[in-house]
Amino acid sequence: MKRKITEKSIELFEKKGFSQTSIQDIVDSLQVTKGTFYYYFSSKEQLLMDIHLEYITDLLGRQQQILQNDLITNKEKLKKIMTLLIDDIKDKGANGRVFFREIRHLINENIDKIKQKRTLFRLNIEKIIQDGVNNGEFRSDLRTDMVTFGILGLTNYCYNWFNPNGEVTTEQLIDTYVEMILHGIIKA
Amino acid sequence: MKRKITEKSIELFEKKGFSQTSIQDIVDSLQVTKGTFYYYFSSKEQLLMDIHLEYITDLLGRQQQILQNDLITNKEKLKKIMTLLIDDIKDKGANGRVFFREIRHLINENIDKIKQKRTLFRLNIEKIIQDGVNNGEFRSDLRTDMVTFGILGLTNYCYNWFNPNGEVTTEQLIDTYVEMILHGIIKA
Amino acid sequence: MKRKITEKSIELFEKKGFSQTSIQDIVDSLQVTKGTFYYYFSSKEQLLMDIHLEYITDLLGRQQQILQNDLITNKEKLKKIMTLLIDDIKDKGANGRVFFREIRHLINENIDKIKQKRTLFRLNIEKIIQDGVNNGEFRSDLRTDMVTFGILGLTNYCYNWFNPNGEVTTEQLIDTYVEMILHGIIKA
Amino acid sequence: MKRKITEKSIELFEKKGFSQTSIQDIVDSLQVTKGTFYYYFSSKEQLLMDIHLEYITDLLGRQQQILQNDLITNKEKLKKIMTLLIDDIKDKGANGRVFFREIRHLINENIDKIKQKRTLFRLNIEKIIQDGVNNGEFRSDLRTDMVTFGILGLTNYCYNWFNPNGEVTTEQLIDTYVEMILHGIIKA
DNA sequence: TATGAATGAGAATTCATTCAT
DNA sequence: AATGAATGAATTCTCATTCAT
């Protein structure tokens, strides 16, 4: 039941937004009662926290896999991480959208905890870029922090428009973006 | 008074979010009463609509200036539009953040009206890229729509982290991003 | 309206107790809506605080009148204060009962504020007794603090059983208690 | 287990009040579950009734012991009964406070049943005083009913302030009060 | 004996909105 | 142009109680 509530909530939060979704909405669509909700979650915010925590924890875990792979170049690592983010749109689109949009509704320690983990994810990317700069894979005249933010913005934005069931495949999207990041759009 | 309400609202919407900001919050911080608010706005949503409309209209106007300039290359135009977006963080940061984050709270015709204008803004960018592809400025093997979304994601995301009063200047940021978009990060 | 809410609340709190009385009960019996309640009071507890504050402030004010009277003996002062408390049962019975019974529902600073004033009221009585001991009106072998608590218990308890419209008049009650306190019940 | 629930409940009811204490609070602090509670008690009120009944029954029993003693004067009996009440603060303070404060939460027949027994306890005291008046131990010009209420108020109030582990011993307190009741505070 | 999932009725509170003045 | 009292619908949350196991 807890799982069912979480999943239905993600669905509704994505469709209508966190504050526009009431506990009543959630339980009604599961045909249970409010009491049931509060049996499993102590508050609406705690549910949101659960969702965030699960998402970022999973993301960090998969990022870690990539980081630990010593056999691939930094360029490959970067590509894999971009793939990681964009691939999720297919499997966890709603999840991701809730993750990116509704963090504002977390408060105090909760928001800090999540932000810390988000920062870690970002710094891990920055590290890859820095490594790539150091070993000559990447240009050395760009600020790694800003590049990282750029890549994150570019990939995260996909959650707003990309439809994995549309005419463009996820692979094409990833190729386009990797190509763009690596070589730019200008004619050499 | 109408202006004062609008401005204070933007400030509060940015700080606390649209749904977390009550009409009471707005009028309290201006030391007027709710009646005053409803004298100038027919509803909370209409205020949000006003804010959105003003923002996107202004943005489109300035974009138009750039588009009409026949003396510059498409590459220059693209740079100018990116500058346009990022520059706003200094002057209208709160405004922009409200614009990007709170569109969800518009309803029905309103949301359509704004989305149409946003789409226009995007298509205008795509047009520049297409023109650049056509005249050989840009590579011809990239999907212009996706590239456009990428650029938008990259620039919009700045609203989330870039502090125009921080150690990095807006110019450095723009340079980094233009460079990244045009030539990529890989060592040639 | 604020006054009406306060008065009806006192009535209901007395009859059913603070936690057994809902805001709904209060507004229903006044034929207004919950919104109206919250227009005047920020919370249920604040209403209770209002009631307490008004009561104890009034009590302290009247006590002060008695204390400042230099023309009467301490014995007379004591009698007047007992009269003060018991007389209230006629005019403010419900008020007093709420005051004595529901203090538990105040929290934190509120409870402290009220308790402080209650303590002041008690210490003022103790002072009278001490003065009476000093000038020989009262016996010198009694602990003034405990005697004060005793007098308070004795008078406060009246709120639990005394019916000012019953066969015993308030005057008789006061006479009995003053006599009991001053001379005891044993046959001299 | 039933005993453990009762005792923990008394503790919690005293600390937080009956309505502020949830069944959940009770079972949590015993590390059992709500089912356990309802195995032993049919309702929250029934638990409160149990507590009241046990308390007043015990009190009446001990009062009976005193009443039946034909070898002591009424004055002595009165002192013993006051001792009975005040002594309990040491052993059953919480119990007594719950008994005096939470009777309001009993309903219908329950409240009547308890009130009857309380009345009996009071009338037993009144009887002693009447006997004392009749045999010349006590003054004949005081209303015995009111005197009884006075004594009850005075002693019951101790539950609100008296700390048996404080600097004043229970014996001193009893002496002071017996002295006060018997001889008054005025200098003879 | 005891558990724990689920209920449902009701609680306090919030807030956009209306409207007579 | 502005006020402020009042509304009412919705919202989050609480909790005593039930019941199958």
mmCIF file of C-alpha atoms (C1' of nucleotides) in Angstrom, chain C residues 1 32-33 35-36 39-40, chain F residues 4-10:
data_model
loop_
_atom_site.group_PDB
_atom_site.id
_atom_site.type_symbol
_atom_site.label_atom_id
_atom_site.label_comp_id
_atom_site.label_asym_id
_atom_site.label_seq_id
_atom_site.Cartn_x
_atom_site.Cartn_y
_atom_site.Cartn_z
ATOM 1 C CA MET C 1 -18.487 40.026 17.141
ATOM 2 C CA VAL C 32 -21.468 32.587 11.811
ATOM 3 C CA THR C 33 -18.744 30.676 10.002
ATOM 4 C CA GLY C 35 -13.793 32.080 8.760
ATOM 5 C CA THR C 36 -15.251 34.658 11.079
ATOM 6 C CA TYR C 39 -10.729 36.661 11.367
ATOM 7 C CA TYR C 40 -10.686 37.608 15.036
ATOM 8 C "C1'" DG F 4 -12.513 45.310 6.576
ATOM 9 C "C1'" DA F 5 -15.888 42.074 8.042
ATOM 10 C "C1'" DA F 6 -17.569 37.821 6.617
ATOM 11 C "C1'" DT F 7 -17.778 33.611 3.876
ATOM 12 C "C1'" DG F 8 -17.290 28.774 2.566
ATOM 13 C "C1'" DA F 9 -14.861 25.440 0.546
ATOM 14 C "C1'" DA F 10 -10.935 23.008 0.858
#
